[in-house]
Amino acid sequence: MADRDDALRAALLAHGTSDHYTDPRLYDYEYRDRVGDVIWYRALARDRGRGLRVLELGAGTGRVTLALLADGHHLTALDRMRPMLDRLREKTANDPAAARLTPVLADLRRLPLEDDAFDLVIAPFNTLQHLYTADDLLRCFREVARVLAPGGAFAFDVMLPDLDWLTWDPESRHGVSAFVHPVTGERMIYSTNHTYDHHTQVCHIRIYYDDPTPRSDEFIPPPEPRALVHLAHRQIFPEELRALIPRAGLVLDSLDGDFQGRRLAEEIESMVALCHKPRVHRP
Ligand SMILES: C[S@@+](CC[C@H](N)C(=O)[O-])C[C@H]1O[C@@H](n2cnc3c(N)ncnc32)[C@H](O)[C@@H]1O
């Protein structure tokens, strides 16, 4: 029984770390309005100097990468999903700045990169929530500490666990909205719900794509969705970050809310962490 549960959980995590990243054009469409984080990462890099060597972990289709590239930095864009990196390459195909871009297909827990090679490492938009155990998160932090140059900075944002939202009814649908697929032109209804696994701290989000209903003001989910995308996000609590970051040999300089330096509180959506690697680093 335990074996079967473990196998089911592993299958869910496999889907939860891949499904959402197999249709990069839909990904770009769904997050087209998310800009506050891009402004913040851009300012962070600009304040640290010109022509920085930047590593982006989970770079995806380049939502943040392309802004930093446009500012003259050298970008190593690492991701485990080939479709996402292919889309990034496509976007820069005719851009001379692509000479400063190195896409790398790899895993966050094992970076195929030299020691001390980067001035800045970033992991925007919940990327680290795809590491499903505290050990994996620590492995990633240790890799970051290894590849950062002494004095270099590491910044990332993850969701602040929202205890009310996590325990919503897993059956009801939220965020119901009609949209047109950016490539196929098909009309669809988007909706989500989620189940929180208290044991593993993983929230299993289901994103449903359904056919439009005759009356747009009333959506009754069909028994079988047209398409179902699984997205698994491990919840990371502030104290976990305060414990793991120093264990990796990094210094946590700040842990604030929503890219505005706000204190973590109920209304905050994202935790934004800023760390550095000490000039004398003891792994
Ligand atoms: C939410 S997206 C963020 C993409 C991009 N940084 C952005 O802000 O739009 C998370 C990205 O992390 C990548 N990812 C997830 N787990 C990973 C892993 N273990 N190793 C490398 N990349 C991973 C996904 O493929 C995806 O492109």
XYZ file of N, CA and C in Angstrom, residues 160-269:
330
model
N 4.833 32.985 -0.423
C 4.688 32.850 1.034
C 3.493 31.922 1.264
N 3.669 30.772 1.955
C 2.542 29.851 2.121
C 1.305 30.571 2.671
N 0.199 30.404 1.956
C -1.056 31.045 2.345
C -1.956 29.937 2.920
N -2.001 29.873 4.254
C -2.628 28.735 4.916
C -4.120 28.647 4.626
N -4.747 29.782 4.393
C -6.172 29.766 4.061
C -6.364 29.189 2.653
N -5.639 29.738 1.682
C -5.770 29.298 0.275
C -5.420 27.812 0.113
N -4.383 27.364 0.808
C -3.929 25.971 0.646
C -5.021 24.973 1.006
N -5.907 25.369 1.930
C -6.907 24.417 2.409
C -8.311 24.682 1.831
N -8.350 25.403 0.717
C -9.645 25.588 0.039
C -10.199 24.231 -0.390
N -11.517 24.196 -0.607
C -12.184 22.984 -1.096
C -11.512 22.519 -2.400
N -10.943 21.314 -2.418
C -10.215 20.865 -3.614
C -11.120 20.569 -4.808
N -12.418 20.538 -4.586
C -13.326 20.204 -5.700
C -13.806 21.435 -6.467
N -13.985 22.577 -5.764
C -14.566 23.719 -6.479
C -13.530 24.362 -7.399
N -14.009 25.023 -8.440
C -13.109 25.633 -9.426
C -12.929 27.128 -9.142
N -11.702 27.599 -9.379
C -11.381 29.013 -9.137
C -10.790 29.619 -10.411
N -10.761 30.933 -10.437
C -10.124 31.661 -11.551
C -10.742 31.338 -12.892
N -12.041 31.027 -12.899
C -12.688 30.631 -14.162
C -12.649 31.800 -15.142
N -12.062 31.564 -16.329
C -12.017 32.648 -17.313
C -11.939 32.069 -18.722
N -12.571 32.781 -19.653
C -12.550 32.354 -21.060
C -11.327 32.963 -21.723
N -10.706 32.214 -22.629
C -9.565 32.769 -23.367
C -9.431 32.062 -24.709
N -8.585 32.660 -25.571
C -8.329 32.075 -26.886
C -6.879 31.610 -26.894
N -6.651 30.332 -27.215
C -5.282 29.807 -27.208
C -4.431 30.609 -28.210
N -3.251 31.105 -27.777
C -2.469 32.006 -28.629
C -1.956 31.360 -29.917
N -1.906 30.042 -30.007
C -1.404 29.398 -31.224
C -2.536 28.752 -32.018
N -3.369 27.961 -31.343
C -4.397 27.208 -32.083
C -5.632 28.054 -32.374
N -5.799 29.164 -31.641
C -6.976 30.018 -31.846
C -8.248 29.431 -31.252
N -8.134 28.312 -30.537
C -9.332 27.693 -29.950
C -9.812 28.485 -28.736
N -11.139 28.556 -28.614
C -11.718 29.193 -27.432
C -11.798 28.154 -26.318
N -11.398 28.542 -25.119
C -11.385 27.592 -24.009
C -11.772 28.286 -22.702
N -12.125 27.462 -21.730
C -12.368 27.973 -20.376
C -11.238 27.455 -19.490
N -10.598 28.393 -18.801
C -9.519 28.077 -17.872
C -10.090 28.057 -16.459
N -9.698 27.085 -15.660
C -10.049 27.108 -14.235
C -9.044 26.257 -13.461
N -9.002 26.428 -12.155
C -8.035 25.664 -11.348
C -8.682 25.210 -10.034
N -8.073 24.211 -9.436
C -8.274 23.925 -8.015
C -7.007 23.220 -7.519
N -6.951 22.888 -6.259
C -5.699 22.344 -5.744
C -5.939 21.522 -4.473
N -4.974 20.654 -4.185
C -4.996 19.842 -2.969
C -3.650 20.009 -2.281
N -3.674 20.315 -1.008
C -2.420 20.484 -0.267
C -2.114 19.209 0.502
N -0.908 18.676 0.284
C -0.460 17.491 1.010
C 0.330 17.969 2.237
N -0.300 17.905 3.396
C 0.330 18.422 4.624
C 1.612 17.674 4.967
N 1.675 16.407 4.549
C 2.822 15.574 4.918
C 4.092 16.007 4.183
N 3.938 16.336 2.887
C 5.121 16.665 2.068
C 5.284 18.171 1.847
N 4.290 18.963 2.272
C 4.269 20.416 2.025
C 4.095 20.750 0.549
N 3.636 19.767 -0.254
C 3.468 20.046 -1.685
C 2.002 20.368 -1.973
N 1.793 21.462 -2.713
C 0.453 21.812 -3.171
C 0.317 21.329 -4.616
N -0.650 20.470 -4.863
C -0.887 19.918 -6.202
C -1.987 20.747 -6.861
N -1.592 21.565 -7.815
C -2.546 22.452 -8.486
C -2.984 21.779 -9.792
N -4.287 21.798 -10.048
C -4.802 21.269 -11.310
C -5.308 22.449 -12.135
N -4.810 22.555 -13.379
C -5.271 23.612 -14.279
C -6.099 22.924 -15.367
N -7.366 23.306 -15.451
C -8.285 22.663 -16.400
C -8.480 23.576 -17.615
N -8.514 22.947 -18.792
C -8.872 23.654 -20.020
C -10.100 22.936 -20.566
N -11.223 23.662 -20.607
C -12.483 23.052 -21.033
C -13.051 23.779 -22.243
N -13.960 23.090 -22.929
C -14.672 23.734 -24.048
C -15.592 24.810 -23.496
N -15.827 25.864 -24.288
C -16.727 26.920 -23.802
C -18.145 26.377 -23.608
N -18.821 26.944 -22.638
C -20.211 26.543 -22.396
C -21.117 27.522 -23.146
N -22.339 27.114 -23.488
C -23.227 28.016 -24.248
C -23.435 29.343 -23.522
N -23.576 29.276 -22.193
C -23.768 30.535 -21.436
C -22.491 30.840 -20.668
N -21.848 31.960 -21.027
C -20.530 32.239 -20.458
C -20.593 32.621 -18.974
N -21.805 33.030 -18.487
C -21.893 33.451 -17.085
C -22.049 32.254 -16.147
N -22.218 31.055 -16.745
C -22.453 29.899 -15.878
C -21.556 28.749 -16.337
N -20.531 28.432 -15.543
C -19.613 27.361 -15.937
C -19.841 26.151 -15.053
N -20.285 25.076 -15.671
C -20.448 23.818 -14.929
C -19.384 22.871 -15.475
N -18.381 22.530 -14.657
C -17.293 21.702 -15.171
C -17.811 20.376 -15.729
N -17.362 19.997 -16.932
C -17.766 18.696 -17.478
C -17.100 17.568 -16.694
N -17.633 16.338 -16.804
C -17.056 15.225 -16.034
C -15.576 15.012 -16.362
N -15.213 15.176 -17.632
C -13.807 15.027 -18.042
C -13.330 16.324 -18.675
N -12.222 16.895 -18.218
C -11.750 18.128 -18.856
C -11.183 17.839 -20.247
N -11.143 18.845 -21.067
C -10.530 18.676 -22.390
C -9.024 18.461 -22.230
N -8.437 19.236 -21.331
C -7.001 19.042 -21.019
C -6.797 19.369 -19.553
N -5.877 18.651 -18.945
C -5.597 18.865 -17.518
C -4.085 18.968 -17.343
N -3.670 20.038 -16.700
C -2.242 20.271 -16.465
C -2.003 20.223 -14.966
N -1.016 19.446 -14.580
C -0.722 19.333 -13.154
C 0.492 20.206 -12.831
N 0.403 20.961 -11.751
C 1.513 21.833 -11.344
C 1.740 21.617 -9.847
N 2.940 21.137 -9.488
C 3.209 20.828 -8.072
C 4.210 21.832 -7.511
N 3.817 22.500 -6.446
C 4.660 23.508 -5.801
C 4.870 23.135 -4.341
N 6.097 22.913 -3.949
C 6.349 22.686 -2.526
C 6.275 24.024 -1.801
N 5.637 24.037 -0.645
C 5.549 25.273 0.136
C 6.817 25.415 0.972
N 7.409 26.585 0.906
C 8.651 26.828 1.655
C 8.338 27.903 2.696
N 8.630 27.583 3.948
C 8.325 28.522 5.031
C 9.564 29.369 5.342
N 9.359 30.602 5.811
C 10.495 31.511 6.040
C 11.595 30.908 6.907
N 11.183 30.206 7.972
C 12.213 29.659 8.877
C 13.063 28.589 8.187
N 12.482 27.919 7.193
C 13.242 26.908 6.437
C 14.359 27.603 5.659
N 14.020 28.743 5.087
C 15.040 29.489 4.331
C 16.123 30.010 5.273
N 15.686 30.523 6.424
C 16.670 31.067 7.383
C 17.598 29.969 7.891
N 17.119 28.719 7.895
C 17.963 27.606 8.366
C 18.858 27.065 7.245
N 18.313 26.931 6.028
C 19.063 26.242 4.968
C 20.112 27.126 4.288
N 19.792 28.396 4.132
C 20.710 29.269 3.381
C 22.100 29.335 4.056
N 22.163 29.558 5.383
C 23.501 29.551 6.029
C 24.181 28.182 5.942
N 23.388 27.103 5.951
C 24.007 25.766 5.857
C 24.702 25.568 4.521
N 24.278 26.319 3.519
C 24.923 26.222 2.205
C 26.128 27.161 2.114
N 26.391 27.917 3.184
C 27.531 28.832 3.165
C 27.196 30.202 2.596
N 25.895 30.496 2.495
C 25.464 31.810 1.995
C 24.942 32.646 3.163
N 24.885 33.952 2.962
C 24.350 34.850 3.991
C 23.017 35.402 3.492
N 21.987 35.272 4.323
C 20.674 35.830 3.950
C 20.647 37.293 4.394
N 20.597 38.206 3.421
C 20.623 39.644 3.758
C 19.226 40.188 4.024
N 18.236 39.683 3.273
C 16.863 40.150 3.515
C 15.865 39.125 3.006
N 14.709 39.116 3.643
C 13.603 38.248 3.232
C 12.340 39.087 3.371
N 11.909 39.650 2.229
C 10.825 40.642 2.248
C 9.655 40.192 1.388
N 8.604 41.026 1.402
C 7.398 40.676 0.655
C 7.188 41.473 -0.605
N 6.757 40.755 -1.657
C 6.188 41.342 -2.882
C 7.055 42.389 -3.583
N 8.357 42.239 -3.564
C 9.286 43.121 -4.293
C 9.201 44.570 -3.836
N 8.652 44.787 -2.623
C 8.501 46.158 -2.124
C 9.116 46.314 -0.750
N 9.939 45.350 -0.345
C 10.590 45.438 0.961
C 9.612 45.366 2.113
N 8.440 44.745 1.893
C 7.420 44.712 2.961
C 7.650 43.534 3.899
N 7.261 43.741 5.146
C 7.372 42.677 6.151
C 6.425 41.533 5.777
N 6.868 40.275 5.991
C 6.024 39.134 5.647
C 4.787 39.129 6.542
N 3.624 39.075 5.917
C 2.358 39.119 6.654
C 1.291 38.471 5.784
N 0.089 38.391 6.329
C -0.977 37.636 5.683
C -1.232 38.028 4.224
N -1.152 39.331 3.940
C -1.533 39.787 2.598
C -0.407 39.660 1.561
N 0.765 39.209 2.005
C 1.914 39.110 1.088
C 1.800 37.848 0.239
N 2.087 37.979 -1.065
C 2.017 36.816 -1.960
C 3.399 36.166 -2.134
